[in-house]
Amino acid sequence: MTRPLTHARLASLLAALSSIGPFAIDAYLPAFPAIGAALGASQLEVQQTLTIYMAALAAMVLWHGALADRFGRRRVLIALTVVFALASLVCALAPSIEWLWVGRALQGLSGGAGIVVGRAVVRDLHEGPQAQRLMSRVMLIFALAPALAPLVGAGLLALAGWRAIFLFLTLFGFVLAWVTWRFLPETLAEEDRQPLHPLALLRAYLAIFRHPGFLLLALGVALNFNGFFLYVLSAPVFILEHLGLGSGGFVWLFGPAVGGMMIGSMLSERMAGRWSPVRTVGTGFVLMFAAVVANAAVSGLFAPGVPRSVLPIGLFSCGMAVAMPSMSLLGLELFPERRGMASSCQSFLQIGFNAASSALVAPALWSSPLGLASGMGMFAALGLCTWLAWRRLAGRGPATARLGEMAPRP
């Protein structure tokens, strides 16, 4: 028996479930040198724990939505959160880097359920400006995770060693599973559930990935996010080497980034129902490109230092947070009967780009601050191209009507 949740408490729970991913990525970043020393692993081998996590996350995230469309949102969230907790325990007890790879893969297979199914829950309950407000509220609270995670990780590392970080994730997972079981209602009615037949799933996935409007919106979200995530992936090098700070210096990166995300989420929530999605997203891109120009200037003209090297990252994350809710919801609007699968496909593209950045882009660019600034600019430019292509496509087809449905009331 679940207890009813207020709007604020629902947003908090969905944000906490979504924050499993950021905690699994960011909390152990300060411990990279300690993990390498304890397990006799090179920097590249420790970096591969992140790549393996991202690859497993991308592979499994396609199934989270399909499972939630078949068995309901609540059941899937509880089961996969428990799996994440057990996987974190494997990481905490890992006797070698290979066992840590196994644990990270298991974390990746389960860690994306919160953000995928959470988006579907938002769209189950609301539409239009109300959905944008709830999504923005979720992002506002969720934005705390990337700032808190490295601080929690650095604190646990100093107090009890790197294994304590994964023990914390174990406890975090079990507590979230219990809270979900106790308080989250089921938002998908029995009659709206979809079968899990392989051919039907294949046809549904093909229909989603072949939809040009959906693909452009999902790619835009993924590319914009990677402009920021590039710095998360490069955080150990950027903080410890370029900025010359210790493990406690991660707050200099994640503090401005999270502050920017919180401000952007608040702006998006305020814009909902007042501004159209097109105007909201356009504002987000203006902020992102202002950040790109500032970042390139600071990186090219000055030596690395705080706060000048991190403030543009905060501005970029602000613009990203303004644009992301509207872009995500416009994509989900295209598949009202398969919101879980559509959310999975959005996450698959985003996480796939994250994994590629982890394996290829970040290592190629993190040798200099200007290289990282160039990477941010590249991702933002590609994201803008997808948005402009979607605008052109929407102007020629039914998507224009959908924009009208979500536009502000006179």
mmCIF file of C-alpha atoms in Angstrom:
data_model
loop_
_atom_site.group_PDB
_atom_site.id
_atom_site.type_symbol
_atom_site.label_atom_id
_atom_site.label_comp_id
_atom_site.label_asym_id
_atom_site.label_seq_id
_atom_site.Cartn_x
_atom_site.Cartn_y
_atom_site.Cartn_z
ATOM 1 C CA MET A 1 0.000 0.000 0.000
ATOM 2 C CA THR A 2 1.549 3.318 -1.082
ATOM 3 C CA ARG A 3 0.937 6.724 0.451
ATOM 4 C CA PRO A 4 0.008 9.635 -1.862
ATOM 5 C CA LEU A 5 2.847 11.982 -2.791
ATOM 6 C CA THR A 6 2.671 15.742 -3.103
ATOM 7 C CA HIS A 7 4.035 17.367 -6.261
ATOM 8 C CA ALA A 8 7.231 18.405 -4.457
ATOM 9 C CA ARG A 9 7.792 14.980 -2.895
ATOM 10 C CA LEU A 10 7.170 13.206 -6.201
ATOM 11 C CA ALA A 11 9.739 15.480 -7.863
ATOM 12 C CA SER A 12 12.200 14.745 -5.042
ATOM 13 C CA LEU A 13 11.752 10.976 -5.350
ATOM 14 C CA LEU A 14 12.084 10.979 -9.148
ATOM 15 C CA ALA A 15 15.165 13.201 -8.862
ATOM 16 C CA ALA A 16 16.707 10.851 -6.290
ATOM 17 C CA LEU A 17 16.079 7.848 -8.542
ATOM 18 C CA SER A 18 17.577 9.730 -11.490
ATOM 19 C CA SER A 19 20.619 10.692 -9.400
ATOM 20 C CA ILE A 20 21.770 7.061 -9.159
ATOM 21 C CA GLY A 21 23.615 7.569 -12.449
ATOM 22 C CA PRO A 22 25.488 10.745 -11.450
ATOM 23 C CA PHE A 23 26.440 9.236 -8.095
ATOM 24 C CA ALA A 24 27.721 6.074 -9.793
ATOM 25 C CA ILE A 25 29.872 8.239 -12.082
ATOM 26 C CA ASP A 26 30.949 11.209 -9.961
ATOM 27 C CA ALA A 27 31.287 9.842 -6.426
ATOM 28 C CA TYR A 28 34.337 7.708 -7.147
ATOM 29 C CA LEU A 29 36.194 10.143 -9.427
ATOM 30 C CA PRO A 30 38.340 11.526 -6.552
ATOM 31 C CA ALA A 31 39.367 7.934 -5.750
ATOM 32 C CA PHE A 32 40.921 7.113 -9.143
ATOM 33 C CA PRO A 33 44.541 7.323 -7.865
ATOM 34 C CA ALA A 34 43.676 5.338 -4.716
ATOM 35 C CA ILE A 35 41.896 2.615 -6.713
ATOM 36 C CA GLY A 36 44.853 2.293 -9.074
ATOM 37 C CA ALA A 37 47.297 2.012 -6.176
ATOM 38 C CA ALA A 38 45.169 -0.488 -4.230
ATOM 39 C CA LEU A 39 44.431 -2.783 -7.182
ATOM 40 C CA GLY A 40 47.741 -2.372 -9.017
ATOM 41 C CA ALA A 41 46.002 -0.831 -12.033
ATOM 42 C CA SER A 42 47.144 1.836 -14.482
ATOM 43 C CA GLN A 43 45.305 5.140 -14.980
ATOM 44 C CA LEU A 44 43.869 3.796 -18.241
ATOM 45 C CA GLU A 45 42.605 0.614 -16.551
ATOM 46 C CA VAL A 46 40.890 2.663 -13.861
ATOM 47 C CA GLN A 47 39.423 4.957 -16.551
ATOM 48 C CA GLN A 48 37.991 1.845 -18.207
ATOM 49 C CA THR A 49 35.759 1.304 -15.162
ATOM 50 C CA LEU A 50 33.943 4.430 -16.316
ATOM 51 C CA THR A 51 33.849 3.353 -19.962
ATOM 52 C CA ILE A 52 32.516 -0.109 -19.040
ATOM 53 C CA TYR A 53 29.817 1.453 -16.875
ATOM 54 C CA MET A 54 28.723 3.779 -19.695
ATOM 55 C CA ALA A 55 28.701 0.978 -22.290
ATOM 56 C CA ALA A 56 26.591 -1.301 -20.064
ATOM 57 C CA LEU A 57 24.265 1.597 -19.297
ATOM 58 C CA ALA A 58 23.767 2.310 -23.001
ATOM 59 C CA ALA A 59 23.120 -1.370 -23.797
ATOM 60 C CA MET A 60 20.528 -1.917 -21.066
ATOM 61 C CA VAL A 61 18.787 1.420 -21.143
ATOM 62 C CA LEU A 62 16.837 0.356 -24.245
ATOM 63 C CA TRP A 63 15.175 -2.333 -22.136
ATOM 64 C CA HIS A 64 14.239 -0.201 -19.145
ATOM 65 C CA GLY A 65 11.423 1.542 -20.996
ATOM 66 C CA ALA A 66 10.117 -1.634 -22.626
ATOM 67 C CA LEU A 67 10.056 -3.402 -19.254
ATOM 68 C CA ALA A 68 8.275 -0.425 -17.682
ATOM 69 C CA ASP A 69 5.705 -0.400 -20.511
ATOM 70 C CA ARG A 70 5.034 -4.102 -19.876
ATOM 71 C CA PHE A 71 5.246 -4.551 -16.089
ATOM 72 C CA GLY A 72 4.548 -1.022 -14.860
ATOM 73 C CA ARG A 73 6.787 1.807 -13.712
ATOM 74 C CA ARG A 74 6.909 1.007 -9.998
ATOM 75 C CA ARG A 75 7.850 -2.668 -10.213
ATOM 76 C CA VAL A 76 10.721 -2.056 -12.637
ATOM 77 C CA LEU A 77 12.128 0.819 -10.582
ATOM 78 C CA ILE A 78 12.165 -1.247 -7.393
ATOM 79 C CA ALA A 79 13.749 -4.335 -8.985
ATOM 80 C CA LEU A 80 16.519 -2.509 -10.830
ATOM 81 C CA THR A 81 17.365 -0.282 -7.876
ATOM 82 C CA VAL A 82 17.930 -3.429 -5.787
ATOM 83 C CA VAL A 83 20.172 -4.826 -8.555
ATOM 84 C CA PHE A 84 22.163 -1.576 -8.514
ATOM 85 C CA ALA A 85 22.657 -1.871 -4.753
ATOM 86 C CA LEU A 86 23.954 -5.440 -5.079
ATOM 87 C CA ALA A 87 26.258 -4.420 -7.949
ATOM 88 C CA SER A 88 27.690 -1.652 -5.774
ATOM 89 C CA LEU A 89 28.463 -4.263 -3.130
ATOM 90 C CA VAL A 90 30.420 -6.261 -5.743
ATOM 91 C CA CYS A 91 32.467 -3.113 -6.461
ATOM 92 C CA ALA A 92 33.092 -2.517 -2.764
ATOM 93 C CA LEU A 93 34.441 -6.050 -2.302
ATOM 94 C CA ALA A 94 36.410 -6.226 -5.590
ATOM 95 C CA PRO A 95 39.826 -7.894 -5.042
ATOM 96 C CA SER A 96 41.164 -6.847 -8.472
ATOM 97 C CA ILE A 97 40.545 -4.355 -11.259
ATOM 98 C CA GLU A 98 38.842 -7.110 -13.273
ATOM 99 C CA TRP A 99 36.282 -7.662 -10.512
ATOM 100 C CA LEU A 100 35.738 -3.923 -10.333
ATOM 101 C CA TRP A 101 35.017 -3.984 -14.074
ATOM 102 C CA VAL A 102 32.400 -6.705 -13.445
ATOM 103 C CA GLY A 103 30.747 -4.699 -10.681
ATOM 104 C CA ARG A 104 30.725 -1.543 -12.791
ATOM 105 C CA ALA A 105 29.127 -3.424 -15.680
ATOM 106 C CA LEU A 106 26.358 -4.639 -13.352
ATOM 107 C CA GLN A 107 25.902 -1.105 -12.053
ATOM 108 C CA GLY A 108 25.573 0.107 -15.630
ATOM 109 C CA LEU A 109 22.962 -2.517 -16.478
ATOM 110 C CA SER A 110 20.711 -1.258 -13.682
ATOM 111 C CA GLY A 111 21.699 2.367 -13.092
ATOM 112 C CA GLY A 112 19.696 3.996 -15.894
ATOM 113 C CA ALA A 113 16.228 2.889 -14.786
ATOM 114 C CA GLY A 114 15.598 5.939 -12.616
ATOM 115 C CA ILE A 115 16.045 8.570 -15.289
ATOM 116 C CA VAL A 116 14.364 6.544 -18.069
ATOM 117 C CA VAL A 117 11.291 5.428 -16.140
ATOM 118 C CA GLY A 118 11.138 8.723 -14.256
ATOM 119 C CA ARG A 119 10.591 10.653 -17.503
ATOM 120 C CA ALA A 120 7.793 8.241 -18.416
ATOM 121 C CA VAL A 121 6.175 8.784 -14.991
ATOM 122 C CA VAL A 122 6.211 12.558 -15.554
ATOM 123 C CA ARG A 123 4.531 12.163 -18.927
ATOM 124 C CA ASP A 124 2.022 9.607 -17.545
ATOM 125 C CA LEU A 125 0.817 12.173 -15.025
ATOM 126 C CA HIS A 126 0.983 15.463 -16.940
ATOM 127 C CA GLU A 127 1.239 17.036 -20.374
ATOM 128 C CA GLY A 128 2.202 20.387 -21.857
ATOM 129 C CA PRO A 129 3.320 23.126 -19.448
ATOM 130 C CA GLN A 130 2.488 21.010 -16.373
ATOM 131 C CA ALA A 131 4.832 18.271 -17.580
ATOM 132 C CA GLN A 132 7.541 20.857 -18.270
ATOM 133 C CA ARG A 133 7.143 22.276 -14.750
ATOM 134 C CA LEU A 134 7.441 18.847 -13.112
ATOM 135 C CA MET A 135 10.366 17.865 -15.348
ATOM 136 C CA SER A 136 12.118 21.144 -14.530
ATOM 137 C CA ARG A 137 11.502 20.601 -10.800
ATOM 138 C CA VAL A 138 12.988 17.116 -11.075
ATOM 139 C CA MET A 139 16.034 18.536 -12.876
ATOM 140 C CA LEU A 140 16.370 21.300 -10.281
ATOM 141 C CA ILE A 141 16.702 18.759 -7.463
ATOM 142 C CA PHE A 142 18.611 16.279 -9.646
ATOM 143 C CA ALA A 143 21.198 18.990 -10.346
ATOM 144 C CA LEU A 144 22.433 18.682 -6.769
ATOM 145 C CA ALA A 145 23.721 15.158 -7.439
ATOM 146 C CA PRO A 146 26.799 16.033 -9.545
ATOM 147 C CA ALA A 147 27.914 18.517 -6.862
ATOM 148 C CA LEU A 148 27.216 16.315 -3.863
ATOM 149 C CA ALA A 149 28.599 13.091 -5.356
ATOM 150 C CA PRO A 150 32.300 14.079 -5.599
ATOM 151 C CA LEU A 151 32.114 15.792 -2.201
ATOM 152 C CA VAL A 152 30.632 12.667 -0.636
ATOM 153 C CA GLY A 153 33.223 10.568 -2.470
ATOM 154 C CA ALA A 154 36.142 12.746 -1.366
ATOM 155 C CA GLY A 155 34.902 12.725 2.226
ATOM 156 C CA LEU A 156 34.467 8.955 2.330
ATOM 157 C CA LEU A 157 37.844 8.491 0.648
ATOM 158 C CA ALA A 158 39.542 10.573 3.338
ATOM 159 C CA LEU A 159 37.676 8.896 6.203
ATOM 160 C CA ALA A 160 37.530 5.236 5.206
ATOM 161 C CA GLY A 161 39.117 4.626 1.786
ATOM 162 C CA TRP A 162 37.741 4.091 -1.697
ATOM 163 C CA ARG A 163 35.702 0.977 -0.858
ATOM 164 C CA ALA A 164 33.519 3.071 1.456
ATOM 165 C CA ILE A 165 32.273 4.982 -1.610
ATOM 166 C CA PHE A 166 30.765 1.820 -3.086
ATOM 167 C CA LEU A 167 29.374 0.762 0.301
ATOM 168 C CA PHE A 168 27.617 4.130 0.400
ATOM 169 C CA LEU A 169 26.150 3.445 -3.067
ATOM 170 C CA THR A 170 24.959 0.057 -1.788
ATOM 171 C CA LEU A 171 23.089 1.703 1.085
ATOM 172 C CA PHE A 172 21.794 4.468 -1.201
ATOM 173 C CA GLY A 173 20.333 1.879 -3.588
ATOM 174 C CA PHE A 174 18.593 -0.153 -0.892
ATOM 175 C CA VAL A 175 17.100 2.958 0.749
ATOM 176 C CA LEU A 176 15.780 4.238 -2.592
ATOM 177 C CA ALA A 177 14.244 0.846 -3.383
ATOM 178 C CA TRP A 178 12.393 0.905 -0.049
ATOM 179 C CA VAL A 179 11.195 4.505 -0.484
ATOM 180 C CA THR A 180 9.958 3.693 -4.002
ATOM 181 C CA TRP A 181 8.087 0.617 -2.726
ATOM 182 C CA ARG A 182 6.580 2.620 0.124
ATOM 183 C CA PHE A 183 5.566 5.832 -1.604
ATOM 184 C CA LEU A 184 5.579 5.736 -5.430
ATOM 185 C CA PRO A 185 2.184 4.894 -6.954
ATOM 186 C CA GLU A 186 1.838 3.001 -10.214
ATOM 187 C CA THR A 187 1.173 5.507 -13.016
ATOM 188 C CA LEU A 188 0.609 3.101 -15.927
ATOM 189 C CA ALA A 189 -2.821 1.462 -15.983
ATOM 190 C CA GLU A 190 -3.081 -2.263 -16.744
ATOM 191 C CA GLU A 191 -4.995 -1.618 -19.966
ATOM 192 C CA ASP A 192 -2.221 0.674 -21.259
ATOM 193 C CA ARG A 193 0.586 -1.879 -20.870
ATOM 194 C CA GLN A 194 2.375 -3.167 -23.933
ATOM 195 C CA PRO A 195 3.504 -6.735 -24.760
ATOM 196 C CA LEU A 196 7.141 -7.838 -24.724
ATOM 197 C CA HIS A 197 7.008 -9.855 -27.948
ATOM 198 C CA PRO A 198 10.442 -9.633 -29.634
ATOM 199 C CA LEU A 199 9.101 -8.790 -33.091
ATOM 200 C CA ALA A 200 6.700 -6.197 -31.710
ATOM 201 C CA LEU A 201 9.547 -4.626 -29.737
ATOM 202 C CA LEU A 202 11.802 -4.593 -32.782
ATOM 203 C CA ARG A 203 9.109 -2.906 -34.861
ATOM 204 C CA ALA A 204 8.495 -0.351 -32.117
ATOM 205 C CA TYR A 205 12.194 0.468 -31.754
ATOM 206 C CA LEU A 206 12.596 0.787 -35.512
ATOM 207 C CA ALA A 207 9.585 3.101 -35.683
ATOM 208 C CA ILE A 208 11.039 5.324 -32.968
ATOM 209 C CA PHE A 209 14.591 5.439 -34.328
ATOM 210 C CA ARG A 210 13.333 5.998 -37.881
ATOM 211 C CA HIS A 211 11.237 8.997 -36.862
ATOM 212 C CA PRO A 212 13.324 11.968 -38.024
ATOM 213 C CA GLY A 213 11.773 14.432 -35.586
ATOM 214 C CA PHE A 214 12.389 12.201 -32.587
ATOM 215 C CA LEU A 215 15.918 11.396 -33.700
ATOM 216 C CA LEU A 216 16.857 15.056 -34.140
ATOM 217 C CA LEU A 217 15.473 16.047 -30.737
ATOM 218 C CA ALA A 218 17.134 13.118 -28.950
ATOM 219 C CA LEU A 219 20.467 13.772 -30.661
ATOM 220 C CA GLY A 220 20.228 17.443 -29.740
ATOM 221 C CA VAL A 221 19.756 16.612 -26.057
ATOM 222 C CA ALA A 222 22.624 14.099 -26.166
ATOM 223 C CA LEU A 223 25.038 16.476 -27.895
ATOM 224 C CA ASN A 224 24.266 19.394 -25.586
ATOM 225 C CA PHE A 225 24.728 17.208 -22.517
ATOM 226 C CA ASN A 226 28.068 15.959 -23.804
ATOM 227 C CA GLY A 227 29.357 19.518 -24.030
ATOM 228 C CA PHE A 228 29.115 19.549 -20.232
ATOM 229 C CA PHE A 229 29.780 15.862 -19.581
ATOM 230 C CA LEU A 230 33.142 16.121 -21.335
ATOM 231 C CA TYR A 231 34.367 17.987 -18.253
ATOM 232 C CA VAL A 232 32.931 15.383 -15.884
ATOM 233 C CA LEU A 233 34.815 12.654 -17.750
ATOM 234 C CA SER A 234 38.000 14.730 -17.687
ATOM 235 C CA ALA A 235 37.559 15.891 -14.083
ATOM 236 C CA PRO A 236 40.536 14.003 -12.563
ATOM 237 C CA VAL A 237 42.912 15.500 -15.165
ATOM 238 C CA PHE A 238 41.252 18.931 -15.284
ATOM 239 C CA ILE A 239 41.119 19.373 -11.495
ATOM 240 C CA LEU A 240 44.276 17.618 -10.346
ATOM 241 C CA GLU A 241 46.654 18.478 -13.195
ATOM 242 C CA HIS A 242 45.464 21.591 -15.042
ATOM 243 C CA LEU A 243 44.084 23.471 -12.043
ATOM 244 C CA GLY A 244 46.622 21.951 -9.641
ATOM 245 C CA LEU A 245 44.042 21.250 -6.915
ATOM 246 C CA GLY A 246 43.733 18.272 -4.579
ATOM 247 C CA SER A 247 40.880 15.777 -4.276
ATOM 248 C CA GLY A 248 38.843 18.416 -2.414
ATOM 249 C CA GLY A 249 39.093 20.676 -5.460
ATOM 250 C CA PHE A 250 36.340 18.846 -7.343
ATOM 251 C CA VAL A 251 33.870 21.314 -5.838
ATOM 252 C CA TRP A 252 35.421 24.001 -8.059
ATOM 253 C CA LEU A 253 34.129 22.157 -11.122
ATOM 254 C CA PHE A 254 30.881 20.689 -9.857
ATOM 255 C CA GLY A 255 29.827 23.693 -7.764
ATOM 256 C CA PRO A 256 29.456 26.146 -10.689
ATOM 257 C CA ALA A 257 28.122 23.396 -12.964
ATOM 258 C CA VAL A 258 25.403 22.424 -10.513
ATOM 259 C CA GLY A 259 24.606 26.036 -9.711
ATOM 260 C CA GLY A 260 24.124 26.650 -13.415
ATOM 261 C CA MET A 261 21.871 23.613 -13.783
ATOM 262 C CA MET A 262 19.737 24.708 -10.843
ATOM 263 C CA ILE A 263 19.327 28.230 -12.219
ATOM 264 C CA GLY A 264 18.540 26.849 -15.686
ATOM 265 C CA SER A 265 15.966 24.428 -14.277
ATOM 266 C CA MET A 266 14.279 27.239 -12.330
ATOM 267 C CA LEU A 267 14.174 29.371 -15.476
ATOM 268 C CA SER A 268 12.674 26.500 -17.470
ATOM 269 C CA GLU A 269 10.018 25.959 -14.795
ATOM 270 C CA ARG A 270 9.145 29.672 -14.844
ATOM 271 C CA MET A 271 8.975 29.702 -18.652
ATOM 272 C CA ALA A 272 6.553 26.742 -18.783
ATOM 273 C CA GLY A 273 3.149 27.960 -19.940
ATOM 274 C CA ARG A 274 4.493 31.461 -20.596
ATOM 275 C CA TRP A 275 6.956 30.809 -23.410
ATOM 276 C CA SER A 276 6.653 28.283 -26.211
ATOM 277 C CA PRO A 277 9.088 25.338 -26.227
ATOM 278 C CA VAL A 278 10.812 26.840 -29.281
ATOM 279 C CA ARG A 279 11.509 30.124 -27.507
ATOM 280 C CA THR A 280 12.647 28.321 -24.352
ATOM 281 C CA VAL A 281 15.074 26.075 -26.228
ATOM 282 C CA GLY A 282 16.368 29.024 -28.248
ATOM 283 C CA THR A 283 17.179 30.860 -25.025
ATOM 284 C CA GLY A 284 19.072 27.803 -23.816
ATOM 285 C CA PHE A 285 21.217 27.773 -26.946
ATOM 286 C CA VAL A 286 22.017 31.493 -26.590
ATOM 287 C CA LEU A 287 23.339 30.816 -23.075
ATOM 288 C CA MET A 288 25.310 27.763 -24.212
ATOM 289 C CA PHE A 289 27.036 29.623 -27.030
ATOM 290 C CA ALA A 290 27.853 32.559 -24.758
ATOM 291 C CA ALA A 291 29.557 29.984 -22.522
ATOM 292 C CA VAL A 292 31.428 28.447 -25.459
ATOM 293 C CA VAL A 293 32.843 31.838 -26.504
ATOM 294 C CA ALA A 294 33.832 32.713 -22.930
ATOM 295 C CA ASN A 295 35.414 29.295 -22.378
ATOM 296 C CA ALA A 296 37.481 29.509 -25.558
ATOM 297 C CA ALA A 297 38.674 33.018 -24.662
ATOM 298 C CA VAL A 298 39.647 32.089 -21.098
ATOM 299 C CA SER A 299 41.354 28.845 -22.145
ATOM 300 C CA GLY A 300 43.233 30.450 -25.025
ATOM 301 C CA LEU A 301 44.335 33.687 -23.345
ATOM 302 C CA PHE A 302 44.917 32.822 -19.693
ATOM 303 C CA ALA A 303 46.613 30.136 -17.631
ATOM 304 C CA PRO A 304 44.225 27.657 -15.975
ATOM 305 C CA GLY A 305 42.880 28.872 -12.652
ATOM 306 C CA VAL A 306 39.809 29.270 -10.508
ATOM 307 C CA PRO A 307 37.265 30.678 -10.824
ATOM 308 C CA ARG A 308 37.868 31.847 -14.407
ATOM 309 C CA SER A 309 38.313 28.341 -15.860
ATOM 310 C CA VAL A 310 35.097 26.964 -14.350
ATOM 311 C CA LEU A 311 32.564 29.803 -14.614
ATOM 312 C CA PRO A 312 31.907 29.225 -18.359
ATOM 313 C CA ILE A 313 31.089 25.587 -17.537
ATOM 314 C CA GLY A 314 28.433 26.824 -15.107
ATOM 315 C CA LEU A 315 26.930 29.094 -17.773
ATOM 316 C CA PHE A 316 26.885 26.226 -20.277
ATOM 317 C CA SER A 317 25.111 23.922 -17.825
ATOM 318 C CA CYS A 318 22.550 26.676 -17.195
ATOM 319 C CA GLY A 319 21.703 26.897 -20.896
ATOM 320 C CA MET A 320 21.595 23.115 -21.163
ATOM 321 C CA ALA A 321 19.121 22.916 -18.257
ATOM 322 C CA VAL A 322 16.895 25.564 -19.858
ATOM 323 C CA ALA A 323 16.684 23.664 -23.151
ATOM 324 C CA MET A 324 16.655 20.019 -22.062
ATOM 325 C CA PRO A 325 13.149 19.611 -20.512
ATOM 326 C CA SER A 326 11.356 21.050 -23.546
ATOM 327 C CA MET A 327 13.437 19.056 -26.034
ATOM 328 C CA SER A 328 12.893 15.814 -24.112
ATOM 329 C CA LEU A 329 9.134 16.331 -23.755
ATOM 330 C CA LEU A 330 8.707 17.261 -27.427
ATOM 331 C CA GLY A 331 10.286 13.908 -28.293
ATOM 332 C CA LEU A 332 8.053 11.940 -25.900
ATOM 333 C CA GLU A 333 4.964 13.679 -27.338
ATOM 334 C CA LEU A 334 5.556 11.862 -30.621
ATOM 335 C CA PHE A 335 4.909 8.403 -29.075
ATOM 336 C CA PRO A 336 2.137 8.731 -26.450
ATOM 337 C CA GLU A 337 1.485 4.963 -26.294
ATOM 338 C CA ARG A 338 5.169 4.041 -25.980
ATOM 339 C CA ARG A 339 6.519 6.706 -23.652
ATOM 340 C CA GLY A 340 8.675 4.230 -21.764
ATOM 341 C CA MET A 341 10.363 2.999 -24.931
ATOM 342 C CA ALA A 342 10.709 6.526 -26.304
ATOM 343 C CA SER A 343 12.372 7.604 -23.063
ATOM 344 C CA SER A 344 14.681 4.577 -23.325
ATOM 345 C CA CYS A 345 15.676 5.575 -26.840
ATOM 346 C CA GLN A 346 16.433 9.125 -25.703
ATOM 347 C CA SER A 347 18.626 7.799 -22.913
ATOM 348 C CA PHE A 348 20.286 5.260 -25.214
ATOM 349 C CA LEU A 349 21.463 7.983 -27.566
ATOM 350 C CA GLN A 350 22.620 10.207 -24.712
ATOM 351 C CA ILE A 351 24.459 7.430 -22.900
ATOM 352 C CA GLY A 352 25.896 6.092 -26.152
ATOM 353 C CA PHE A 353 27.420 9.503 -26.818
ATOM 354 C CA ASN A 354 28.633 9.602 -23.208
ATOM 355 C CA ALA A 355 30.348 6.234 -23.628
ATOM 356 C CA ALA A 356 31.977 7.338 -26.889
ATOM 357 C CA SER A 357 33.168 10.524 -25.199
ATOM 358 C CA SER A 358 34.567 8.502 -22.297
ATOM 359 C CA ALA A 359 36.474 6.136 -24.580
ATOM 360 C CA LEU A 360 37.539 8.468 -27.394
ATOM 361 C CA VAL A 361 36.801 12.181 -27.100
ATOM 362 C CA ALA A 362 37.781 12.967 -23.497
ATOM 363 C CA PRO A 363 41.176 11.171 -23.611
ATOM 364 C CA ALA A 364 41.959 12.926 -26.904
ATOM 365 C CA LEU A 365 41.159 16.412 -25.567
ATOM 366 C CA TRP A 366 41.935 16.454 -21.849
ATOM 367 C CA SER A 367 45.649 17.189 -22.338
ATOM 368 C CA SER A 368 44.876 20.935 -22.473
ATOM 369 C CA PRO A 369 42.075 23.266 -21.287
ATOM 370 C CA LEU A 370 41.788 24.695 -24.813
ATOM 371 C CA GLY A 371 41.204 21.186 -26.165
ATOM 372 C CA LEU A 372 38.338 20.688 -23.714
ATOM 373 C CA ALA A 373 36.899 24.102 -24.600
ATOM 374 C CA SER A 374 37.026 23.138 -28.289
ATOM 375 C CA GLY A 375 35.176 19.915 -27.490
ATOM 376 C CA MET A 376 32.440 21.840 -25.691
ATOM 377 C CA GLY A 377 32.080 24.118 -28.713
ATOM 378 C CA MET A 378 31.962 21.173 -31.110
ATOM 379 C CA PHE A 379 29.165 19.443 -29.187
ATOM 380 C CA ALA A 380 27.176 22.677 -28.840
ATOM 381 C CA ALA A 381 27.479 23.422 -32.575
ATOM 382 C CA LEU A 382 26.304 19.931 -33.501
ATOM 383 C CA GLY A 383 23.433 20.230 -31.014
ATOM 384 C CA LEU A 384 22.351 23.508 -32.592
ATOM 385 C CA CYS A 385 22.445 21.916 -36.054
ATOM 386 C CA THR A 386 20.067 19.154 -34.940
ATOM 387 C CA TRP A 387 17.713 21.699 -33.360
ATOM 388 C CA LEU A 388 17.629 23.869 -36.488
ATOM 389 C CA ALA A 389 17.026 20.760 -38.616
ATOM 390 C CA TRP A 390 14.121 19.792 -36.335
ATOM 391 C CA ARG A 391 12.683 23.320 -36.586
ATOM 392 C CA ARG A 392 12.760 23.069 -40.352
ATOM 393 C CA LEU A 393 11.167 19.610 -40.271
ATOM 394 C CA ALA A 394 8.498 20.695 -37.763
ATOM 395 C CA GLY A 395 7.563 23.618 -39.968
ATOM 396 C CA ARG A 396 6.671 21.193 -42.766
ATOM 397 C CA GLY A 397 4.733 18.569 -40.818
ATOM 398 C CA PRO A 398 2.394 17.617 -37.972
ATOM 399 C CA ALA A 399 4.964 18.551 -35.316
ATOM 400 C CA THR A 400 3.848 22.162 -35.770
ATOM 401 C CA ALA A 401 0.462 21.234 -34.363
ATOM 402 C CA ARG A 402 2.107 19.661 -31.344
ATOM 403 C CA LEU A 403 4.065 22.839 -30.732
ATOM 404 C CA GLY A 404 0.778 24.706 -30.792
ATOM 405 C CA GLU A 405 -0.670 22.377 -28.163
ATOM 406 C CA MET A 406 2.249 23.129 -25.834
ATOM 407 C CA ALA A 407 2.396 26.844 -26.555
ATOM 408 C CA PRO A 408 1.433 29.352 -23.839
ATOM 409 C CA ARG A 409 -2.179 30.310 -23.449
ATOM 410 C CA PRO A 410 -3.089 33.876 -24.410
#
